[in-house]
XYZ file of C-alpha atoms in Angstrom:
314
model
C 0.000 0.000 0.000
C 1.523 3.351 -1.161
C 2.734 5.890 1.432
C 0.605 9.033 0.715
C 0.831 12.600 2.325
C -2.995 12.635 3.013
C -3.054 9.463 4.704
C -2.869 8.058 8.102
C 0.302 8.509 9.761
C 2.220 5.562 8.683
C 5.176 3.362 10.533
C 7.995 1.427 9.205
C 11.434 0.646 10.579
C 15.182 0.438 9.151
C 16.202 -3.578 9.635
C 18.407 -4.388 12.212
C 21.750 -7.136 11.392
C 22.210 -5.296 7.463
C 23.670 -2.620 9.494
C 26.037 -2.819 12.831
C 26.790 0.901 13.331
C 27.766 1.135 17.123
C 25.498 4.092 17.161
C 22.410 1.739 17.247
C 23.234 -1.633 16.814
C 21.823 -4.281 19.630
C 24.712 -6.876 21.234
C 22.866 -9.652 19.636
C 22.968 -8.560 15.614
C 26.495 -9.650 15.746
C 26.068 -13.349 15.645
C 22.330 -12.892 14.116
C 21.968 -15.012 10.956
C 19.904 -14.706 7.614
C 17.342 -16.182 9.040
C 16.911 -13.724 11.798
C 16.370 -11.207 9.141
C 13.651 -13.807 7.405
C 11.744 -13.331 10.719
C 11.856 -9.924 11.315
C 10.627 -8.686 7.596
C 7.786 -11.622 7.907
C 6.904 -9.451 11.541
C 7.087 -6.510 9.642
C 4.999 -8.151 6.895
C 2.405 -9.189 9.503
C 2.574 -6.412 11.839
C 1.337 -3.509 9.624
C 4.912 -1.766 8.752
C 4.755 0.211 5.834
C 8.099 -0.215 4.632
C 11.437 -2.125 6.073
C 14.847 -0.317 5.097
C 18.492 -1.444 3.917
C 21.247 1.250 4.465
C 24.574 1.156 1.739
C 27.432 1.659 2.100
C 30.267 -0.157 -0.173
C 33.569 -0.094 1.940
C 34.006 1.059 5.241
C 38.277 2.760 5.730
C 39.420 1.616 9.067
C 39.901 5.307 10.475
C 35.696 4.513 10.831
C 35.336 1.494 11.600
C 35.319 1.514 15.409
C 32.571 3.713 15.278
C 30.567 2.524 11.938
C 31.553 -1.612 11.806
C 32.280 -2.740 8.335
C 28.868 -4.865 8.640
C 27.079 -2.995 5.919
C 24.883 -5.775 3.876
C 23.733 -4.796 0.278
C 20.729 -3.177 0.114
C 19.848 -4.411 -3.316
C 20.642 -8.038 -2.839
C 19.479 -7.809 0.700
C 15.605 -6.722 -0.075
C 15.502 -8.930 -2.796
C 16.164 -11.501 -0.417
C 13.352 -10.323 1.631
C 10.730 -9.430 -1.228
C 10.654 -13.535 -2.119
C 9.551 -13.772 2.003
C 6.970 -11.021 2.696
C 3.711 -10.293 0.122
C 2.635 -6.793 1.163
C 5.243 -4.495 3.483
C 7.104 -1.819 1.111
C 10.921 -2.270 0.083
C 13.377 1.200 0.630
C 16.817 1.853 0.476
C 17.798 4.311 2.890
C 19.690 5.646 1.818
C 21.418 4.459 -1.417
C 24.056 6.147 -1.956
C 23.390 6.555 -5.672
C 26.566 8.923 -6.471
C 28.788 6.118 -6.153
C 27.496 4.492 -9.427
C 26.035 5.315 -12.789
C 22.664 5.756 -12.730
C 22.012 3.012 -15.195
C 23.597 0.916 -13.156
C 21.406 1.817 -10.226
C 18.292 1.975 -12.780
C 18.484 -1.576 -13.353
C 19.207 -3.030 -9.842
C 16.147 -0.977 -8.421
C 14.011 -1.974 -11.598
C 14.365 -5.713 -11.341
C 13.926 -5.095 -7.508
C 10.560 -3.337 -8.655
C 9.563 -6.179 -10.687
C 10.820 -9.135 -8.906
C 8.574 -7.655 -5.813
C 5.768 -6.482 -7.776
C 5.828 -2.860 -7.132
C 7.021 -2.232 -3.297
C 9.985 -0.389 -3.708
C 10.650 3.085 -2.421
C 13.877 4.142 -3.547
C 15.301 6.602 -0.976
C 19.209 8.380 -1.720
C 21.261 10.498 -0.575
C 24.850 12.110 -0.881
C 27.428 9.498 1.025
C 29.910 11.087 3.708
C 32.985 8.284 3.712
C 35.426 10.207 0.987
C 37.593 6.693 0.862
C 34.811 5.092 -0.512
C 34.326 7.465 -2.996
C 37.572 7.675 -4.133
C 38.049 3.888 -4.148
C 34.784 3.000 -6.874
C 36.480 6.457 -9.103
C 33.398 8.564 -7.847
C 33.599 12.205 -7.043
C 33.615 13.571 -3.049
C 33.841 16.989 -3.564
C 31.117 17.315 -5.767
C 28.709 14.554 -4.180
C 25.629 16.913 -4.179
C 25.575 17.903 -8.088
C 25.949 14.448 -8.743
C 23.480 13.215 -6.549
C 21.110 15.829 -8.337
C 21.741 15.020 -11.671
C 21.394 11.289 -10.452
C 18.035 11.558 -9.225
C 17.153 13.548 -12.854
C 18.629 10.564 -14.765
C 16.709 8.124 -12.606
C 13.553 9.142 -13.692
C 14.156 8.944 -16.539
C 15.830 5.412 -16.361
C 13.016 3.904 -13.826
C 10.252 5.474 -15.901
C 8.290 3.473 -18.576
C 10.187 3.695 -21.315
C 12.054 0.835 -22.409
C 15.063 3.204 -23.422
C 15.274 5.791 -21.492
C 16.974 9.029 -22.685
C 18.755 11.656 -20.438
C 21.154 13.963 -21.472
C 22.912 15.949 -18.487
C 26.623 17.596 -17.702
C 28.258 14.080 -16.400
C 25.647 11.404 -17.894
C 23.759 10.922 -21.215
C 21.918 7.936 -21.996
C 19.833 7.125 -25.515
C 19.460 3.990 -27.575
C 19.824 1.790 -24.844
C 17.201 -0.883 -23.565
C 16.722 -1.992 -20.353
C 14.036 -4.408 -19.162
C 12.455 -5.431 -17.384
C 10.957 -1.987 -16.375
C 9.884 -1.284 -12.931
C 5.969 -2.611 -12.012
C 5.426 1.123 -10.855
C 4.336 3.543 -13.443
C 6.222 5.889 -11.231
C 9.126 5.102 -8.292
C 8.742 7.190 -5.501
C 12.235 8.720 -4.469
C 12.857 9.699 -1.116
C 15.544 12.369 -0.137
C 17.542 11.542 2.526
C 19.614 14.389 4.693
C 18.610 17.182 7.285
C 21.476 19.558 6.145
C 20.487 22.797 4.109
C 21.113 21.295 0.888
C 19.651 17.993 1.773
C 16.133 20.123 2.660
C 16.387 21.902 -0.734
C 16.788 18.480 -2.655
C 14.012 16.927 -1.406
C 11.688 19.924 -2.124
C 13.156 20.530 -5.866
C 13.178 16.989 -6.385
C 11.789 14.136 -3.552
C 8.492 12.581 -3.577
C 9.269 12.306 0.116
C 11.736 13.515 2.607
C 13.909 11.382 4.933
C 15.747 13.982 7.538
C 18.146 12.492 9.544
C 18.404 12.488 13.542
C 16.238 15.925 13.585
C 14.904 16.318 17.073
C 11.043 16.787 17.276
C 11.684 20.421 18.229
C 13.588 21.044 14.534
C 11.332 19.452 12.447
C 8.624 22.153 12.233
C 11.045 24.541 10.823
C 12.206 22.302 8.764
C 9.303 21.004 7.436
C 8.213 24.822 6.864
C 11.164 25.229 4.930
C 10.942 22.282 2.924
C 7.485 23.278 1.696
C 8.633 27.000 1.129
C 11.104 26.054 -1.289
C 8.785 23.436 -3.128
C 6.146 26.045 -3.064
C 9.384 28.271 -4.699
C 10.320 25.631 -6.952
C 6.681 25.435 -8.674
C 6.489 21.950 -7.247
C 2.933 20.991 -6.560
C 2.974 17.696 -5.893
C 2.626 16.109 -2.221
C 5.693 14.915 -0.829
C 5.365 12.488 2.321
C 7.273 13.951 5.309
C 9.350 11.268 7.391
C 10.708 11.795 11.140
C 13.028 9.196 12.557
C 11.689 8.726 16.448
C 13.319 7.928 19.673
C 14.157 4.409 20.081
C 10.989 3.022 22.030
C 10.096 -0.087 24.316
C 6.546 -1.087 23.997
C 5.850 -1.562 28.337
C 7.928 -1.353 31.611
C 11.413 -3.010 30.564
C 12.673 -5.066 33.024
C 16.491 -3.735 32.028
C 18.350 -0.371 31.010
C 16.941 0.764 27.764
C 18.232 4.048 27.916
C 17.335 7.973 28.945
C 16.331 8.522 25.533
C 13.786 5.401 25.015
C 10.007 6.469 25.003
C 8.827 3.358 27.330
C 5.114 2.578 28.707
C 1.799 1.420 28.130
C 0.682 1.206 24.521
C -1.942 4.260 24.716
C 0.528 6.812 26.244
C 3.555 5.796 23.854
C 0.900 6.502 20.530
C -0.290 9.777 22.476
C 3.384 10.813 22.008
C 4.064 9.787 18.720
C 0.961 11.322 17.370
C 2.804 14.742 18.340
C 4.409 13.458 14.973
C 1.476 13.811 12.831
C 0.303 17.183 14.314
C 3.696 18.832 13.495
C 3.231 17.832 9.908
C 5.008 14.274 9.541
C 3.264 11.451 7.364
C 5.410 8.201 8.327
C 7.474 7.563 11.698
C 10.730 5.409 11.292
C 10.647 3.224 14.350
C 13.345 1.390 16.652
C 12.943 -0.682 18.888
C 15.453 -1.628 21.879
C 16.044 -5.211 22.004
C 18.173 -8.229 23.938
C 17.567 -11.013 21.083
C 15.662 -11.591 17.851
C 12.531 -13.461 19.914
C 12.352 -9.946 21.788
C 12.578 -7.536 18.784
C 9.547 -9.008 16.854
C 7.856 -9.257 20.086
C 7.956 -5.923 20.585
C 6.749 -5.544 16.602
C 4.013 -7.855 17.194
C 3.119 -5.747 20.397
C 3.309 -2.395 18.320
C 1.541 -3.282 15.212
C -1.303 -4.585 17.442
C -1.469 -2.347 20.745
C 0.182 0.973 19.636
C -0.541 1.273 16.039
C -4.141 1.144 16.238
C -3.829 4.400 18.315
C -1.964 6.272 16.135
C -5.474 6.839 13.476
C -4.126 4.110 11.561
């Protein structure tokens, strides 16, 4: 089921395992296992998530990877994976970092991705920040944002109907070349990652949503003002879905240390606070959930999709 702006608000989460950042990564992803991840798209599946999420990232330099891990898995191949598991719950990358290839390239992963799942992708990009890894695949650092502008321009063109595409731009130009199969969407949505300046001004020239990153709920209502200022600028007059990542949150009264920062409680008082979401302008919540093993994460899905979701005015 699409993501729309007009909706109800709307919750999906970014997977767990495909990712090991020390920022948020659980103890227990280390030694988690394929088939973890098989279990917690299927709770996703069954629990009412809009959308589960693969980050990318190709190489990690060691200078980051205390901090980052080099446990980055593929989003491409990894949603595939988990398209051939689940039937309904949305597929997004978040972000792919899109600059880092040529869009062709990235037009026909994300196509067959399209296909293959009949329709659920969301394909959300965004600039990149590790320079090695730039400079290691021959892309170019410096100017990351032009190319990740021009990138989304040649994507839709390449991941529109046509079976070749045609784009003609400053670093790519494209004609005479087939590609099938073509997405099942008539028309991918693309989802701008990124709460700098920049990032804001992408998404309203050129998003169909916007993805800000670790904005606190007291930022986004300028940003979201902003972001609609410069569509409204721009001439842009289509909706674009507003995202907001949330607190990391504990569905009842953990028995263990879950953190300052964790909303905790009873279903009915955890939706009263993430409806503050909606009223502030925000059409989907990115959720996380604190967790000691797999059996507990999709327990605390299962608990969501059925005790706090149906609070939200979903």
């Amino acid at each position: 089921m699409p993501i729309v702006s007009n909706g109800p608000l709307s919750y999906g989460m970014q997977l767990p395992v495909q990712s090991q950042s020390a920022i948020y990564a659980e103890p227990w992803e280390a030694a988690a296992t394929p088939a973890d991840l098989v279990r917690i798209a299927r709770a996703a599946d069954r629990g009412g998530f809009a959308y589960i999420a693969g980050c990318d990232h190709v190489a990690i330099p060691r200078r980051l990877a205390a901090g980052m891990s080099t446990v980055w898995y593929d989003p491409v191949a990894t949603l595939s994976f988990l398209a051939g598991v689940t039937e309904r719950v949305l597929l997004m990358s978040h972000v792919a970092v899109v600059g880092l290839r040529h869009p062709l390239i990235s037009a026909k992963q994300y196509a067959t991705l399209d296909h293959l799942s009949g329709g659920r992708l969301i394909l959300g990009v965004g600039a990149g920040h590790v320079r090695e890894e730039f400079e290691a695949v021959g892309a170019d650092f410096d100017g990351r944002g032009s190319v990740l502008d021009e990138s989304i321009d040649a994507l839709r063109a390449a991941l529109g109907p046509e079976e070749y595409p045609e784009f003609a731009g400053e670093r790519f130009s494209f004609s005479g070349l087939g590609q099938l199969p073509r997405p099942a969407q008539e028309r991918v949505p693309v989802w701008v990652g990124g709460s700098s300046p920049a990032a804001v001004r992408r998404a309203a020239v050129r998003g169909d949503g916007w993805l800000p990153q670790g904005d606190p709920r007291d930022r986004l209502p300028a940003q979201i003002a902003r972001l609609y200022a410069l569509r409204e600028e721009a001439g842009v007059r289509a909706p674009i879905v507003v995202g907001a990542i949330t607190e990391p949150l504990y569905v009842g009264e953990p028995g263990w240390s879950v953190g300052r920062r964790t909303l905790t409680g009873k279903p009915e008082a955890l939706a009263e606070s993430l409806r503050e979401y909606a009223a502030i302008g925000v059409h989907q919540i990115q959720v996380r959930f604190r967790s000691r093993s797999v059996d507990e994460l999709t327990d605390q899905m299962a608990a969501f999709g059925a005790d706090v979701a149906p609070h939200l005015g979903t």
